[in-house]
mmCIF file of C-alpha atoms in Angstrom:
data_model
loop_
_atom_site.group_PDB
_atom_site.id
_atom_site.type_symbol
_atom_site.label_atom_id
_atom_site.label_comp_id
_atom_site.label_asym_id
_atom_site.label_seq_id
_atom_site.Cartn_x
_atom_site.Cartn_y
_atom_site.Cartn_z
ATOM 1 C CA MET N 584 -96.781 -20.376 13.486
ATOM 2 C CA HIS N 585 -95.660 -23.372 10.974
ATOM 3 C CA THR N 586 -94.751 -20.934 8.079
ATOM 4 C CA SER N 587 -92.996 -18.674 10.323
ATOM 5 C CA LEU N 588 -90.863 -21.618 11.711
ATOM 6 C CA GLN N 589 -89.992 -22.721 8.014
ATOM 7 C CA VAL N 590 -89.004 -19.188 7.087
ATOM 8 C CA THR N 591 -86.678 -19.264 10.093
ATOM 9 C CA ILE N 592 -85.381 -22.878 9.146
ATOM 10 C CA ALA N 593 -84.627 -21.413 5.592
ATOM 11 C CA SER N 594 -82.986 -18.553 6.972
ATOM 12 C CA ARG N 595 -80.758 -20.768 9.155
ATOM 13 C CA GLY N 596 -79.749 -22.655 6.167
ATOM 14 C CA LEU N 597 -78.537 -19.321 4.639
ATOM 15 C CA LEU N 598 -76.503 -18.425 7.679
ATOM 16 C CA GLN N 599 -75.021 -22.211 7.762
ATOM 17 C CA LYS N 600 -73.805 -21.659 4.093
ATOM 18 C CA PHE N 601 -71.827 -18.568 5.147
ATOM 19 C CA ILE N 602 -70.138 -20.343 7.976
ATOM 20 C CA GLU N 603 -69.118 -23.379 5.745
ATOM 21 C CA SER N 604 -68.052 -21.094 2.636
ATOM 22 C CA HIS N 605 -65.737 -19.083 4.542
ATOM 23 C CA THR N 606 -62.643 -19.706 6.305
ATOM 24 C CA LEU N 607 -62.023 -18.569 10.115
ATOM 25 C CA GLU N 608 -60.062 -15.685 8.995
ATOM 26 C CA GLN N 609 -62.833 -14.232 6.816
ATOM 27 C CA LEU N 610 -65.617 -14.959 9.391
ATOM 28 C CA ASN N 611 -63.637 -12.759 11.742
ATOM 29 C CA ARG N 612 -62.624 -9.906 9.569
ATOM 30 C CA ILE N 613 -64.147 -6.620 10.126
ATOM 31 C CA PRO N 614 -63.740 -4.722 6.959
ATOM 32 C CA GLU N 615 -63.150 -0.749 7.080
ATOM 33 C CA GLY N 616 -66.219 0.965 7.591
ATOM 34 C CA PHE N 617 -68.006 -1.914 9.482
ATOM 35 C CA LYS N 618 -68.490 -2.425 13.167
ATOM 36 C CA ASN N 619 -68.560 -6.040 13.111
ATOM 37 C CA ASN N 620 -68.157 -9.259 11.127
ATOM 38 C CA ILE N 621 -69.898 -12.308 9.610
ATOM 39 C CA ILE N 622 -69.696 -14.625 12.694
ATOM 40 C CA TRP N 623 -70.644 -11.772 15.052
ATOM 41 C CA ASN N 624 -73.920 -11.291 12.797
ATOM 42 C CA ILE N 625 -74.660 -15.005 12.936
ATOM 43 C CA GLY N 626 -74.114 -15.343 16.668
ATOM 44 C CA HIS N 627 -76.339 -12.147 16.807
ATOM 45 C CA VAL N 628 -79.421 -13.730 15.327
ATOM 46 C CA VAL N 629 -78.950 -17.045 17.449
ATOM 47 C CA VAL N 630 -78.922 -14.837 20.585
ATOM 48 C CA THR N 631 -81.668 -12.558 19.449
ATOM 49 C CA GLN N 632 -84.207 -15.436 18.714
ATOM 50 C CA GLN N 633 -83.572 -16.889 22.129
ATOM 51 C CA LEU N 634 -84.026 -13.420 23.928
ATOM 52 C CA LEU N 635 -87.143 -12.750 21.888
ATOM 53 C CA ALA N 636 -88.698 -16.310 22.335
ATOM 54 C CA TYR N 637 -87.391 -17.573 25.533
ATOM 55 C CA LYS N 638 -86.373 -14.841 27.885
ATOM 56 C CA LEU N 639 -89.424 -12.714 27.101
ATOM 57 C CA SER N 640 -91.471 -15.808 27.758
ATOM 58 C CA GLY N 641 -89.724 -16.358 30.961
ATOM 59 C CA LEU N 642 -88.311 -19.621 29.831
ATOM 60 C CA GLU N 643 -84.751 -20.836 29.976
ATOM 61 C CA MET N 644 -82.617 -20.157 26.977
ATOM 62 C CA MET N 645 -80.312 -22.446 25.124
ATOM 63 C CA VAL N 646 -77.621 -19.848 25.119
ATOM 64 C CA THR N 647 -75.234 -18.822 27.757
ATOM 65 C CA ASP N 648 -75.022 -15.586 29.541
ATOM 66 C CA ASP N 649 -71.522 -15.213 28.348
ATOM 67 C CA MET N 650 -72.832 -15.763 24.671
ATOM 68 C CA VAL N 651 -75.624 -13.194 25.190
ATOM 69 C CA SER N 652 -73.262 -10.429 26.430
ATOM 70 C CA LYS N 653 -70.982 -11.159 23.314
ATOM 71 C CA TYR N 654 -73.910 -11.292 20.817
ATOM 72 C CA GLN N 655 -76.689 -9.198 22.049
ATOM 73 C CA LYS N 656 -77.853 -5.622 20.615
ATOM 74 C CA GLY N 657 -75.234 -3.011 21.209
ATOM 75 C CA SER N 658 -72.246 -5.513 21.406
ATOM 76 C CA ALA N 659 -69.516 -5.639 19.246
ATOM 77 C CA PRO N 660 -66.776 -8.210 18.426
ATOM 78 C CA GLN N 661 -63.858 -8.204 21.126
ATOM 79 C CA GLY N 662 -61.506 -10.103 19.229
ATOM 80 C CA ASN N 663 -61.182 -13.384 17.113
ATOM 81 C CA VAL N 664 -63.770 -16.153 17.474
ATOM 82 C CA SER N 665 -62.145 -19.572 17.584
ATOM 83 C CA GLN N 666 -63.212 -22.364 15.370
ATOM 84 C CA GLU N 667 -64.588 -24.216 18.360
ATOM 85 C CA GLU N 668 -67.063 -21.251 19.097
ATOM 86 C CA VAL N 669 -67.965 -21.202 15.387
ATOM 87 C CA GLU N 670 -68.885 -24.765 15.557
ATOM 88 C CA ALA N 671 -71.042 -24.226 18.622
ATOM 89 C CA ILE N 672 -72.858 -21.280 16.894
ATOM 90 C CA LYS N 673 -73.353 -23.402 13.724
ATOM 91 C CA ASN N 674 -74.709 -26.171 16.001
ATOM 92 C CA LEU N 675 -77.124 -23.696 17.573
ATOM 93 C CA LEU N 676 -78.473 -22.469 14.174
ATOM 94 C CA PHE N 677 -80.845 -25.447 14.041
ATOM 95 C CA SER N 678 -80.861 -27.011 17.533
ATOM 96 C CA THR N 679 -82.398 -23.626 18.831
ATOM 97 C CA ILE N 680 -85.169 -23.654 16.409
ATOM 98 C CA THR N 681 -86.052 -27.425 16.893
ATOM 99 C CA LYS N 682 -86.304 -26.850 20.449
ATOM 100 C CA THR N 683 -88.409 -23.723 19.759
ATOM 101 C CA GLN N 684 -90.727 -25.998 17.684
ATOM 102 C CA ASP N 685 -91.035 -28.630 20.243
ATOM 103 C CA ASP N 686 -91.631 -26.207 23.006
ATOM 104 C CA LEU N 687 -94.383 -24.547 20.882
ATOM 105 C CA HIS N 688 -96.118 -27.990 20.333
ATOM 106 C CA LYS N 689 -95.796 -28.732 24.194
ATOM 107 C CA GLY N 690 -97.542 -25.300 24.782
ATOM 108 C CA LEU N 691 -94.560 -23.844 26.989
ATOM 109 C CA PHE N 692 -94.969 -20.113 25.732
ATOM 110 C CA GLN N 693 -97.802 -19.312 28.010
ATOM 111 C CA ASN N 694 -96.794 -15.897 28.870
ATOM 112 C CA TYR N 695 -95.137 -13.107 27.173
ATOM 113 C CA MET N 696 -93.585 -9.761 28.194
ATOM 114 C CA GLU N 697 -94.399 -7.221 25.723
ATOM 115 C CA TYR N 698 -91.313 -5.638 24.295
ATOM 116 C CA THR N 699 -91.032 -2.699 21.788
ATOM 117 C CA VAL N 700 -87.988 -3.418 19.183
ATOM 118 C CA SER N 701 -86.084 -0.389 18.399
ATOM 119 C CA THR N 702 -85.613 -1.468 14.810
ATOM 120 C CA ALA N 703 -89.049 -1.014 13.664
ATOM 121 C CA ASN N 704 -90.589 0.658 16.894
ATOM 122 C CA TYR N 705 -93.159 -2.171 17.043
ATOM 123 C CA THR N 706 -94.295 -3.757 20.245
ATOM 124 C CA LEU N 707 -94.195 -7.420 20.440
ATOM 125 C CA LYS N 708 -97.045 -8.998 22.467
ATOM 126 C CA SER N 709 -96.850 -12.868 21.784
ATOM 127 C CA ILE N 710 -94.597 -15.644 20.918
ATOM 128 C CA GLU N 711 -96.176 -15.319 17.325
ATOM 129 C CA ASP N 712 -95.156 -11.808 17.017
ATOM 130 C CA ALA N 713 -91.584 -12.623 18.236
ATOM 131 C CA MET N 714 -91.184 -15.260 15.812
ATOM 132 C CA GLN N 715 -92.367 -13.178 12.811
ATOM 133 C CA PHE N 716 -90.396 -10.228 13.837
ATOM 134 C CA ASN N 717 -87.179 -12.674 14.439
ATOM 135 C CA ASN N 718 -87.701 -13.285 10.661
ATOM 136 C CA PHE N 719 -87.390 -9.812 9.865
ATOM 137 C CA HIS N 720 -84.511 -9.509 11.965
ATOM 138 C CA GLU N 721 -82.548 -12.248 10.568
ATOM 139 C CA GLY N 722 -83.281 -10.903 7.000
ATOM 140 C CA ILE N 723 -81.783 -7.389 8.039
ATOM 141 C CA HIS N 724 -78.466 -9.486 9.203
ATOM 142 C CA ILE N 725 -78.574 -11.530 6.006
ATOM 143 C CA GLY N 726 -78.385 -8.362 4.146
ATOM 144 C CA ILE N 727 -75.435 -7.096 6.198
ATOM 145 C CA ILE N 728 -73.507 -10.454 5.852
ATOM 146 C CA LEU N 729 -73.928 -10.243 2.075
ATOM 147 C CA GLN N 730 -72.328 -6.695 2.286
ATOM 148 C CA LEU N 731 -69.546 -7.926 4.463
ATOM 149 C CA LYS N 732 -68.993 -10.810 2.175
ATOM 150 C CA LYS N 733 -67.880 -8.351 -0.683
ATOM 151 C CA PHE N 734 -65.054 -7.103 1.759
ATOM 152 C CA VAL N 735 -63.516 -10.456 3.289
#
């Protein structure tokens, strides 16, 4: 699990750089032919990790229900995100993973509700599966962000 978490931390470092190297306007821009923007993709990976790790384990998430509804699978940007919300998302990039590391060490992930992911038609059966799939998922969204960057 250590390697999986280190990969997540590296992924989050890339996402932080995307936030820091783009203006608020660029983060919010939805280029023609796209359904979402850079900041939605970053918020989405934060929310997805929390859903995969915590919700499916029956544990309390660090993200609000409002954030889940804004960034969960199937959602789309509903207007521009404020600088304050960008900062909140940026702060969650690492605080969520630090808490996940701590909670893993505390042995809190005792139960896991199996979940079949639509992306790969693969069934997650444990927190280990969830964190490994999460890295795959974050990689997909980093690729989307790299495409978005060309047009913002």
